[in-house]
Amino acid sequence: MSLKAGDAAPNFDIVDTNGNKLTLADLGSQKAWLTLYRPSACPMCNLQVSRIKKRYTELTKNGMKIIQVFESTPAEMKSFAGTQATAEFPIYVPAPDSNFQIYTDYHRQRSCMGSAMGKAFPYHMCVDGKFWPGMAKFGANPSFGCPLMNPSGFYQLMCTSRGLFTMPTDVLIEDGKVVNAFYGDTIGKHLDISIVEEFAGISGAVSGQEMTR
C-alpha cells in the first residue's frame, strides 16, 4: 500500500555522512522533500543527486529541506554517493540499527521490470535521456570509482535485493503530513521537478530543465 496526500508521514531515523542524525520530529512544521534512492553505487541515483546539488541553494531558499537517503550502509556510502556530500549538502543513510526501516515504512516499491534488467535502460536511453549522462558521469567514471566495474559497486547493484529491485521514492512533507508521494517505476524516474518547485515556493523557475535532460 502506497502513501498518499494527507497521510501522516512515517517517522524515520537516518544519519548523514558526517554522523548527524535526523528524525521526522526534527522537521517540526518545516517543508521537506524526502527521496529514497537505491544503493549508493547507482549511476541514475547519483545523476539525480548531482542535478539537485546544482540547484540546492535555489530549491531551499524558502526553507524547504532536501533529504536524500540511500539504501546503503555508512561504509557503502563512503565509496560512491557519499563523495558528493558536503557539510552544506548532506546525504543520508538509514541509521545502522534501523534495518532500513524507512524503506518499509514509506512503502518503497520493488520491480523486476523497472530494474536494470527490465525497462529502465530503454526508458532512460530513449525517453528521458538519462542513460548516457549517468554512465559517463558516474557508472563508468574512474574519478567516481567506476561503480559498475568496482567489485563493491557491482555487489551493491547486482548481488543484493536492494540493488536489483528497489525503485526510487519521492515524498513531499509539511507539518508532518504527506503532501505528495511519488513511486518511480524505473530506476531513475522521480517526481517532476516542477511539482517540487511549486511546493518549495519558487516563482519564475524554468521547470528544472537540467533536472530532466
Short mmCIF file of C-alpha atoms in Angstrom, two decimals:
data_model
loop_
_atom_site.label_atom_id
_atom_site.label_comp_id
_atom_site.label_asym_id
_atom_site.label_seq_id
_atom_site.Cartn_x
_atom_site.Cartn_y
_atom_site.Cartn_z
CA MET A 1 0.00 0.00 0.00
CA SER A 2 1.44 3.38 -1.03
CA LEU A 3 1.35 6.63 0.89
CA LYS A 4 -0.98 9.34 -0.35
CA ALA A 5 -1.61 13.03 0.27
CA GLY A 6 -2.98 13.66 3.75
CA ASP A 7 -1.39 10.61 5.37
CA ALA A 8 0.75 11.10 8.44
CA ALA A 9 4.37 10.90 7.37
CA PRO A 10 6.01 7.85 8.97
CA ASN A 11 8.80 8.53 11.41
CA PHE A 12 12.34 7.88 10.24
CA ASP A 13 15.78 7.54 11.77
CA ILE A 14 18.59 8.45 9.40
CA VAL A 15 22.19 9.64 9.66
CA ASP A 16 24.25 11.74 7.25
CA THR A 17 27.83 11.31 6.09
CA ASN A 18 29.03 13.50 8.97
CA GLY A 19 27.27 11.35 11.56
CA ASN A 20 24.43 13.81 12.20
CA LYS A 21 21.10 12.14 12.94
CA LEU A 22 17.72 13.29 11.66
CA THR A 23 14.19 12.17 12.52
CA LEU A 24 10.76 13.29 11.36
CA ALA A 25 10.26 15.10 14.67
CA ASP A 26 13.30 17.27 13.94
CA LEU A 27 11.46 18.79 10.96
CA GLY A 28 8.61 20.22 13.01
CA SER A 29 6.36 22.07 10.57
CA GLN A 30 9.14 22.54 8.02
CA LYS A 31 8.57 21.55 4.40
CA ALA A 32 10.76 18.68 3.25
CA TRP A 33 11.47 16.79 0.05
CA LEU A 34 12.42 13.25 1.02
CA THR A 35 13.92 11.00 -1.64
CA LEU A 36 14.66 7.33 -1.07
CA TYR A 37 17.28 6.17 -3.54
CA ARG A 38 18.71 2.79 -4.43
CA PRO A 39 22.24 1.76 -3.24
CA SER A 40 24.98 4.39 -3.25
CA ALA A 41 26.62 2.97 -6.39
CA CYS A 42 23.53 3.54 -8.59
CA PRO A 43 24.54 5.79 -11.54
CA MET A 44 21.00 7.09 -12.13
CA CYS A 45 20.57 7.97 -8.47
CA ASN A 46 23.87 9.82 -8.41
CA LEU A 47 22.94 11.71 -11.57
CA GLN A 48 19.77 12.94 -9.84
CA VAL A 49 21.75 13.92 -6.74
CA SER A 50 24.26 15.87 -8.82
CA ARG A 51 21.48 17.81 -10.53
CA ILE A 52 19.80 18.59 -7.23
CA LYS A 53 23.15 19.70 -5.85
CA LYS A 54 23.47 22.30 -8.62
CA ARG A 55 20.12 23.79 -7.63
CA TYR A 56 20.32 23.19 -3.89
CA THR A 57 20.56 26.86 -2.87
CA GLU A 58 17.65 27.84 -5.10
CA LEU A 59 15.43 24.95 -4.04
CA THR A 60 15.99 25.55 -0.33
CA LYS A 61 15.94 29.36 -0.26
CA ASN A 62 12.39 29.47 1.14
CA GLY A 63 13.11 26.94 3.87
CA MET A 64 12.34 23.59 2.27
CA LYS A 65 14.67 20.84 3.47
CA ILE A 66 16.07 18.34 1.00
CA ILE A 67 16.59 14.89 2.49
CA GLN A 68 18.35 12.37 0.25
CA VAL A 69 18.60 8.83 1.56
CA PHE A 70 20.43 5.88 0.02
CA GLU A 71 19.59 2.23 0.72
CA SER A 72 23.16 1.62 1.84
CA THR A 73 25.25 1.23 4.94
CA PRO A 74 27.52 4.07 6.14
CA ALA A 75 30.52 2.10 4.88
CA GLU A 76 28.97 1.66 1.42
CA MET A 77 28.24 5.38 1.23
CA LYS A 78 31.89 6.35 1.57
CA SER A 79 32.92 4.97 -1.81
CA PHE A 80 30.25 6.39 -4.11
CA ALA A 81 27.27 8.69 -3.37
CA GLY A 82 28.86 9.91 -0.17
CA THR A 83 31.60 11.60 -2.18
CA GLN A 84 29.00 14.10 -3.41
CA ALA A 85 28.10 15.16 0.12
CA THR A 86 29.37 18.30 1.84
CA ALA A 87 28.65 19.93 5.18
CA GLU A 88 26.08 22.13 3.42
CA PHE A 89 24.77 19.31 1.20
CA PRO A 90 24.20 16.26 3.40
CA ILE A 91 23.35 12.80 2.11
CA TYR A 92 21.81 10.23 4.42
CA VAL A 93 21.55 6.50 5.01
CA PRO A 94 19.19 4.69 7.39
CA ALA A 95 20.53 4.53 10.94
CA PRO A 96 22.72 1.42 11.23
CA ASP A 97 20.44 -0.21 13.81
CA SER A 98 17.20 0.54 11.91
CA ASN A 99 17.40 -2.34 9.42
CA PHE A 100 16.44 0.05 6.58
CA GLN A 101 13.05 0.55 8.24
CA ILE A 102 12.42 3.86 6.46
CA TYR A 103 12.15 1.97 3.16
CA THR A 104 9.49 -0.32 4.59
CA ASP A 105 7.54 2.45 6.31
CA TYR A 106 7.49 4.64 3.20
CA HIS A 107 6.36 1.65 1.11
CA ARG A 108 9.16 1.73 -1.43
CA GLN A 109 8.36 -0.30 -4.49
CA ARG A 110 10.29 -3.21 -5.95
CA SER A 111 10.12 -4.10 -9.62
CA CYS A 112 11.89 -6.60 -11.85
CA MET A 113 10.65 -4.81 -14.98
CA GLY A 114 11.77 -1.44 -13.65
CA SER A 115 15.20 -2.68 -12.68
CA ALA A 116 18.38 -2.62 -14.73
CA MET A 117 17.26 -5.95 -16.23
CA GLY A 118 13.90 -4.61 -17.43
CA LYS A 119 12.55 -1.43 -18.98
CA ALA A 120 14.89 1.02 -17.24
CA PHE A 121 17.62 1.06 -19.87
CA PRO A 122 15.28 1.58 -22.86
CA TYR A 123 13.36 4.26 -20.96
CA HIS A 124 16.44 6.16 -19.85
CA MET A 125 18.06 5.87 -23.27
CA CYS A 126 15.07 6.81 -25.43
CA VAL A 127 12.66 8.81 -23.25
CA ASP A 128 14.35 10.94 -20.60
CA GLY A 129 17.92 10.80 -21.92
CA LYS A 130 19.49 9.98 -18.55
CA PHE A 131 21.30 6.81 -19.52
CA TRP A 132 24.39 8.22 -21.20
CA PRO A 133 24.96 11.10 -18.72
CA GLY A 134 24.52 8.65 -15.88
CA MET A 135 27.02 6.22 -17.34
CA ALA A 136 29.57 8.86 -18.33
CA LYS A 137 29.48 10.84 -15.08
CA PHE A 138 29.04 8.00 -12.62
CA GLY A 139 28.66 4.42 -13.86
CA ALA A 140 31.94 4.23 -15.76
CA ASN A 141 33.74 7.32 -14.50
CA PRO A 142 37.14 6.48 -12.92
CA SER A 143 37.04 9.62 -10.76
CA PHE A 144 33.81 8.29 -9.23
CA GLY A 145 35.21 4.82 -8.70
CA CYS A 146 33.57 3.17 -11.75
CA PRO A 147 30.86 1.51 -9.62
CA LEU A 148 29.74 -0.82 -12.39
CA MET A 149 33.27 -2.22 -12.65
CA ASN A 150 34.21 -1.91 -8.99
CA PRO A 151 33.61 -5.14 -7.01
CA SER A 152 31.95 -3.21 -4.18
CA GLY A 153 29.68 -1.27 -6.52
CA PHE A 154 28.83 -4.31 -8.60
CA TYR A 155 27.93 -6.24 -5.46
CA GLN A 156 25.61 -3.45 -4.25
CA LEU A 157 23.79 -3.18 -7.57
CA MET A 158 23.72 -6.75 -8.84
CA CYS A 159 24.06 -9.08 -5.88
CA THR A 160 21.58 -7.68 -3.36
CA SER A 161 17.79 -7.30 -3.47
CA ARG A 162 18.35 -3.62 -2.67
CA GLY A 163 20.28 -3.09 -5.88
CA LEU A 164 18.31 -5.30 -8.21
CA PHE A 165 14.74 -4.39 -7.40
CA THR A 166 14.34 -1.16 -5.39
CA MET A 167 12.70 1.75 -7.22
CA PRO A 168 13.11 5.39 -6.11
CA THR A 169 10.54 7.18 -3.95
CA ASP A 170 9.88 10.91 -3.60
CA VAL A 171 7.72 12.28 -0.78
CA LEU A 172 6.84 15.92 -0.07
CA ILE A 173 6.16 16.53 3.62
CA GLU A 174 4.75 19.51 5.50
CA ASP A 175 3.61 19.72 9.14
CA GLY A 176 4.31 16.01 9.47
CA LYS A 177 1.86 15.16 6.68
CA VAL A 178 2.38 13.74 3.22
CA VAL A 179 1.63 16.34 0.55
CA ASN A 180 2.68 14.21 -2.42
CA ALA A 181 4.11 10.70 -2.74
CA PHE A 182 5.64 9.52 -5.99
CA TYR A 183 6.84 5.99 -6.65
CA GLY A 184 9.14 5.62 -9.65
CA ASP A 185 8.63 2.65 -11.93
CA THR A 186 12.16 2.72 -13.35
CA ILE A 187 15.49 3.10 -11.56
CA GLY A 188 15.91 6.81 -12.35
CA LYS A 189 12.35 8.11 -12.52
CA HIS A 190 11.47 10.81 -9.99
CA LEU A 191 8.77 13.32 -9.11
CA ASP A 192 8.51 16.06 -11.74
CA ILE A 193 10.76 18.89 -10.59
CA SER A 194 8.08 21.49 -11.41
CA ILE A 195 5.94 19.99 -8.63
CA VAL A 196 8.86 20.31 -6.21
CA GLU A 197 9.45 23.90 -7.30
CA GLU A 198 5.82 24.80 -6.63
CA PHE A 199 5.94 23.09 -3.24
CA ALA A 200 9.16 24.97 -2.40
CA GLY A 201 7.55 28.29 -3.33
CA ILE A 202 9.95 29.08 -6.16
CA SER A 203 8.40 31.55 -8.58
CA GLY A 204 9.59 32.01 -12.14
CA ALA A 205 11.54 28.73 -12.19
CA VAL A 206 12.37 27.21 -15.56
CA SER A 207 10.71 23.95 -14.57
CA GLY A 208 14.10 22.40 -13.95
CA GLN A 209 15.11 21.52 -17.48
CA GLU A 210 18.57 20.40 -16.38
CA MET A 211 16.92 18.05 -13.91
CA THR A 212 15.32 16.03 -16.70
CA ARG A 213 17.84 16.13 -19.51
#
